Short mmCIF file of C-alpha atoms and ligand atoms in Angstrom, two decimals:
data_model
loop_
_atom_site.label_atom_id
_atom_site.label_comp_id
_atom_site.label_asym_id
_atom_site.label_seq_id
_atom_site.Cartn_x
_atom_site.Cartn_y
_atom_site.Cartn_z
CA UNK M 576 69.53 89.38 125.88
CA UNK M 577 67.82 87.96 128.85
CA UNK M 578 69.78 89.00 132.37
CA UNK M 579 70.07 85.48 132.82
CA UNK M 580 72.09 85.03 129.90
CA UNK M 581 76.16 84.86 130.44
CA UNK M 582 78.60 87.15 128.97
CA UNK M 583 80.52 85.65 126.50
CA UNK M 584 84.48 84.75 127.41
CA UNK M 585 87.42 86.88 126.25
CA UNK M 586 90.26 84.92 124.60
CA UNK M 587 93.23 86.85 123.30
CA UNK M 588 95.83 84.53 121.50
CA UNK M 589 99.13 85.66 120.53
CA UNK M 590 101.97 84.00 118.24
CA UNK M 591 105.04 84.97 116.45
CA UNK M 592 104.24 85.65 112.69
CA UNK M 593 104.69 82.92 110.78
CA UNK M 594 103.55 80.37 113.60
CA UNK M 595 100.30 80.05 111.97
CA UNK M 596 97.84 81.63 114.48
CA UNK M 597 95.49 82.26 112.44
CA UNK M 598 95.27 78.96 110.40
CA UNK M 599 94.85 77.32 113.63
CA UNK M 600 92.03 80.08 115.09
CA UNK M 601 89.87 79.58 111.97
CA UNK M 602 90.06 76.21 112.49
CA UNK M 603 89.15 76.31 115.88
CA UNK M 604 86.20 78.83 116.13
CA UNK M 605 84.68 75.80 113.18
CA UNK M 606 84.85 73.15 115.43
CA UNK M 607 83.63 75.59 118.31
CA UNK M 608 80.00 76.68 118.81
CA UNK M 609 79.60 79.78 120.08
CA UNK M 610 82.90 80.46 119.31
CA UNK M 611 83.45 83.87 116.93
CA UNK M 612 86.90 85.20 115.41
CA UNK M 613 87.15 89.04 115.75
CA UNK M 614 87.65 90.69 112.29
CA UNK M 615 90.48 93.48 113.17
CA UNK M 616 90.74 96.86 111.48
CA UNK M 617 94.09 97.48 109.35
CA UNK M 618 95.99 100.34 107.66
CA UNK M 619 97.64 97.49 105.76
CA UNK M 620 96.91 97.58 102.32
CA UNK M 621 95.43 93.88 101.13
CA UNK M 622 97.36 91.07 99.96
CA UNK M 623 96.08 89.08 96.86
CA UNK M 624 93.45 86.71 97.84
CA UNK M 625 92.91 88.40 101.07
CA UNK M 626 89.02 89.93 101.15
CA UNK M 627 88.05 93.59 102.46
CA UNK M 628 85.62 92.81 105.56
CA UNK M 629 86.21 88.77 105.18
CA UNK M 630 90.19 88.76 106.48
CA UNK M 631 90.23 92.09 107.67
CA UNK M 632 88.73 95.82 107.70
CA UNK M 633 90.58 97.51 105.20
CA UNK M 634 90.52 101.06 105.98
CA UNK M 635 93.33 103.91 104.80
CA UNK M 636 95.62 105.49 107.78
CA UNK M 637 93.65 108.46 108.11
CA UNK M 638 90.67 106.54 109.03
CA UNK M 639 92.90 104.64 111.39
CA UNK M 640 93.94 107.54 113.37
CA UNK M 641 90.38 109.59 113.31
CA UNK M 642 89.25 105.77 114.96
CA UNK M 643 91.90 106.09 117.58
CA UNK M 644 90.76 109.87 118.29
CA UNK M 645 87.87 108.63 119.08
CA UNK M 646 88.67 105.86 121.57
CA UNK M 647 86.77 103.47 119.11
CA UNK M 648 89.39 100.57 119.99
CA UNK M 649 89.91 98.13 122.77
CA UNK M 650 93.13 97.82 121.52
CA UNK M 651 95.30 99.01 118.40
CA UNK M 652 99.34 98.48 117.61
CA UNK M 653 101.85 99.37 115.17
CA UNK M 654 103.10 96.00 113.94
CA UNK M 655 105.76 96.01 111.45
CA UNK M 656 105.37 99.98 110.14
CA UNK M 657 100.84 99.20 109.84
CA UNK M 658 98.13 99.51 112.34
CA UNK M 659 95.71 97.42 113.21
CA UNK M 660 93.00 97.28 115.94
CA UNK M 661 90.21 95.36 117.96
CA UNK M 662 86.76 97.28 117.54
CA UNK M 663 85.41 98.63 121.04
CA UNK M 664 81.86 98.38 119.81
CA UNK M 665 82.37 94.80 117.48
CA UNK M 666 83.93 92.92 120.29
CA UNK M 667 81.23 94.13 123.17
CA UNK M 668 78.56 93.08 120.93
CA UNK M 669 79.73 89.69 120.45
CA UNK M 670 80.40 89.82 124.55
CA UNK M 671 77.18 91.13 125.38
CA UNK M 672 75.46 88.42 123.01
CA UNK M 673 76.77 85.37 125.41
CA UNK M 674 79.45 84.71 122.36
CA UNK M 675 82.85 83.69 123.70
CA UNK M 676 85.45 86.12 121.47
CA UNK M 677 88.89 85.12 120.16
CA UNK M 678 90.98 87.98 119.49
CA UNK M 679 94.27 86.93 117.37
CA UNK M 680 96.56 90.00 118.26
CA UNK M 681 100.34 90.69 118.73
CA UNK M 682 101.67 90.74 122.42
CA UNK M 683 101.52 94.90 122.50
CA UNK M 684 97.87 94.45 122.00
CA UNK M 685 97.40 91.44 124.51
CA UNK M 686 99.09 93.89 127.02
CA UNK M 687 96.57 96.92 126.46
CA UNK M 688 93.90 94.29 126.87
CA UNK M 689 95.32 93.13 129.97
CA UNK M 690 95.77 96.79 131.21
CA UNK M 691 92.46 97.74 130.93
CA UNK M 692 91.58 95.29 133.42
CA UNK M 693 89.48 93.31 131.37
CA UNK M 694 88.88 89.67 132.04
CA UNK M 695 90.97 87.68 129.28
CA UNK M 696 92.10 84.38 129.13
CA UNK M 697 95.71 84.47 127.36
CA UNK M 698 96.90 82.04 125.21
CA UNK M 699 100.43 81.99 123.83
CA UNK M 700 101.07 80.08 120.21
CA UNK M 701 104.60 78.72 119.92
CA UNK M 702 107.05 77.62 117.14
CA UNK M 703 108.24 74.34 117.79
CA UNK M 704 111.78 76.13 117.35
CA UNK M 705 112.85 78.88 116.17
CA UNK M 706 114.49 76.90 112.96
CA UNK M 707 110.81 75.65 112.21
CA UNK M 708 109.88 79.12 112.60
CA UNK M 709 112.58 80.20 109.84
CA UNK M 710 111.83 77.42 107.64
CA UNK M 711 108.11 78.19 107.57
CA UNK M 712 108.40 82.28 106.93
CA UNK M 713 111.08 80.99 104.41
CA UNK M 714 108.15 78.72 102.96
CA UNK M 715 106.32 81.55 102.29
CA UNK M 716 107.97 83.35 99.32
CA UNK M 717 105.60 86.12 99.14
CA UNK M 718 107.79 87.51 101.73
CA UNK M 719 111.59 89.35 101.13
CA UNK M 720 114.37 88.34 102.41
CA UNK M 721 114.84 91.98 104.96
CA UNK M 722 111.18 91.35 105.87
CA UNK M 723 112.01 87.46 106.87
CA UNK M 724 115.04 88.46 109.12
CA UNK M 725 112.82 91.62 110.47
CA UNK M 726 110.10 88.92 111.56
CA UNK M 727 112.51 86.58 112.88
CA UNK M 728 113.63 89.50 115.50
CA UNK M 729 110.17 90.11 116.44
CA UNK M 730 109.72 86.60 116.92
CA UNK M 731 112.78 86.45 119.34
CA UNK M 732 111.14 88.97 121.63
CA UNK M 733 107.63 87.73 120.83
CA UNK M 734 108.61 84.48 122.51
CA UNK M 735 109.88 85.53 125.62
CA UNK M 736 106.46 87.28 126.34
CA UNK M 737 104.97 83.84 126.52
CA UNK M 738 105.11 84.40 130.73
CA UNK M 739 102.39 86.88 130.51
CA UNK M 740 99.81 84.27 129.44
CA UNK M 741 97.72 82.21 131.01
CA UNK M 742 98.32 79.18 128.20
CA UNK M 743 100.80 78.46 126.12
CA UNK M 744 100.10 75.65 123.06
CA UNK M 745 102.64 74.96 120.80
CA UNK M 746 101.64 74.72 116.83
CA UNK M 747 103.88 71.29 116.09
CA UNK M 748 101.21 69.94 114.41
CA UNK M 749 97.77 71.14 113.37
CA UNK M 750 95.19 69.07 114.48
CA UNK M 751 96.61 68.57 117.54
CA UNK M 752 97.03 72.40 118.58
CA UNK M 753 93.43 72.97 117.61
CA UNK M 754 92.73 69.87 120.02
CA UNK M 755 94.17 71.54 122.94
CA UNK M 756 92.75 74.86 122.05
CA UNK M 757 89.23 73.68 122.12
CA UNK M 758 90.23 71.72 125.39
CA UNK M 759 91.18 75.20 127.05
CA UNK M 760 88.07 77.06 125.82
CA UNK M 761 85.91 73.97 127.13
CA UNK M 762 87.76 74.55 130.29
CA UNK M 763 87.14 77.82 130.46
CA UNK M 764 82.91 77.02 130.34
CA UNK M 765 83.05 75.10 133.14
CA UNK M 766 84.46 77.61 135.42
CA UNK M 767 82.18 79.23 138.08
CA UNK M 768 82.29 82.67 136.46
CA UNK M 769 81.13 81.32 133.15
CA UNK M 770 78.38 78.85 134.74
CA UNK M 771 77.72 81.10 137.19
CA UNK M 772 73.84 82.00 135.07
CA UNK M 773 73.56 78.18 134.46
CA UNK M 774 73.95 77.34 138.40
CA UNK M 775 71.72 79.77 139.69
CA UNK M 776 69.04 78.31 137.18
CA UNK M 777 69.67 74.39 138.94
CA UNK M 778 69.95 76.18 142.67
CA UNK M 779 66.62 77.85 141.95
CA UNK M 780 65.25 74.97 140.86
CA UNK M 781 65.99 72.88 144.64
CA UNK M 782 64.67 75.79 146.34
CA UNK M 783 61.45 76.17 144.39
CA UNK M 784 60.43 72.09 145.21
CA UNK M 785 58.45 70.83 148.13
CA UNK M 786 60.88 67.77 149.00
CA UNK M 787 57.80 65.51 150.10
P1 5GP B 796 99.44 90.27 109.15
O1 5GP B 796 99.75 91.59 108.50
O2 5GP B 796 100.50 89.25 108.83
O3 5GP B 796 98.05 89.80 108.82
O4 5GP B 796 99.47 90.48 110.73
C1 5GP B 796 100.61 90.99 111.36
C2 5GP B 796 100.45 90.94 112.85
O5 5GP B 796 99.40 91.79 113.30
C3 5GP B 796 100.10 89.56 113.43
O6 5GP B 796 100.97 89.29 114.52
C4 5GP B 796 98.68 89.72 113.93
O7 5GP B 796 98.42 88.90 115.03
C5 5GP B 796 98.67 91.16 114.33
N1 5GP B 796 97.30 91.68 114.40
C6 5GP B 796 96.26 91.42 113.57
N2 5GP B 796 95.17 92.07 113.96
C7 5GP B 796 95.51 92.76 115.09
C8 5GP B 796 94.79 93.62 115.97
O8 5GP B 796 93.60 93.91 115.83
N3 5GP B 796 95.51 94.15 117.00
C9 5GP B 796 96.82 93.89 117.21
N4 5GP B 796 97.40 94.42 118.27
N5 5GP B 796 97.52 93.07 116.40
C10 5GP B 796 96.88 92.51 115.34
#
């Protein structure tokens, strides 16, 4: 990495389950170069079609804990009776490379994030409703009925955490949420911090030229 080089932005978004976060992320970081997803760990087993190291790090609880013992997370929370985590050392690599990070994690681990005093950029998902909400976890059958109404709770509380970030985009319609999204992160470039390496590349140039 040259010194020159920026550091790349840290975006942590957040979203009831069920809002469809993560459709809308994958989405996004295709549309947006220089633009990664972070690939969390989990004690979750995997669902069908979902891919060991492609959706998530599978790994068993005892590796889990042995991680946390050794401070190898940013963040990690218990969400819905499984762990799951942000890598220390995956998501400072992708920093350190000048790659802006999106980290899709629950609102426990947006507030370790935030505690550790790290520069984020916070962007809160919403449900058009909370009856949209219901009707879309309904929509997906894999889930049971206990499991539905134990999300739905979460969600209630989930939502009124949406004062903590910086953004909030609500998912009403695909496209258009992955429009806005990309119009924060493009934002986000063009503030000093970020062009700050770009800037003193232009200054330098004024200053090295004989005006004649
Ligand atoms: P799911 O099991 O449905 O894939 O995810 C359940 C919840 O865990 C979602 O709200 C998701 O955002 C959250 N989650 C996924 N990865 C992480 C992570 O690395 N850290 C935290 N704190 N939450 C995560």
């Amino acid at each position: 990495m040259s010194s020159e080089q920026r550091r790349g932005l840290l975006f942590v978004v957040s979203a009831p389950s069920g809002t469809g976060k993560t459709t809308v992320v994958e989405r996004l970081v295709q549309v947006v170069p220089g633009l990664v997803m972070s690939r969390s760990y989990t004690s979750r087993p995997a669902r069908t079609g979902e891919c060991d190291k492609v959706d998530y790090n599978f790994i068993a609880r005892a590796r889990f804990d042995e991680m946390i013992e050794a401070g190898a997370f940013l963040e990690w929370a218990d969400v819905f009776g499984n762990l799951y985590g942000t890598s220390l050392a995956d998501a400072e690599h992708e920093l350190a490379s000048g790659r802006d990070l999106v980290l899709v994690i629950d609102v426990q681990g947006a507030r370790k994030v935030r505690r550790r005093g790290l520069d984020m950029i916070g962007i809160f998902v919403m449900p058009p409703s909370f009856e949209v909400l219901e009707q879309r976890l309904r929509g997906r059958s894999q889930d049971a009925e206990a499991d539905i109404r134990r999300r739905l709770t979460t969600a209630r509380a989930e939502v009124a955490a949406f004062a903590e970030y910086d953004y909030v985009v609500v998912n009403d319609e695909l496209d258009a949420c992955v429009e806005r999204l990309r119009a924060i992160v493009i934002a986000e470039r063009a503030r000093l911090p970020a062009m700050r390496p770009v800037v003193a590349r232009i200054v330098d140039s004024f200053s090295r030229k004989e005006i004649v």
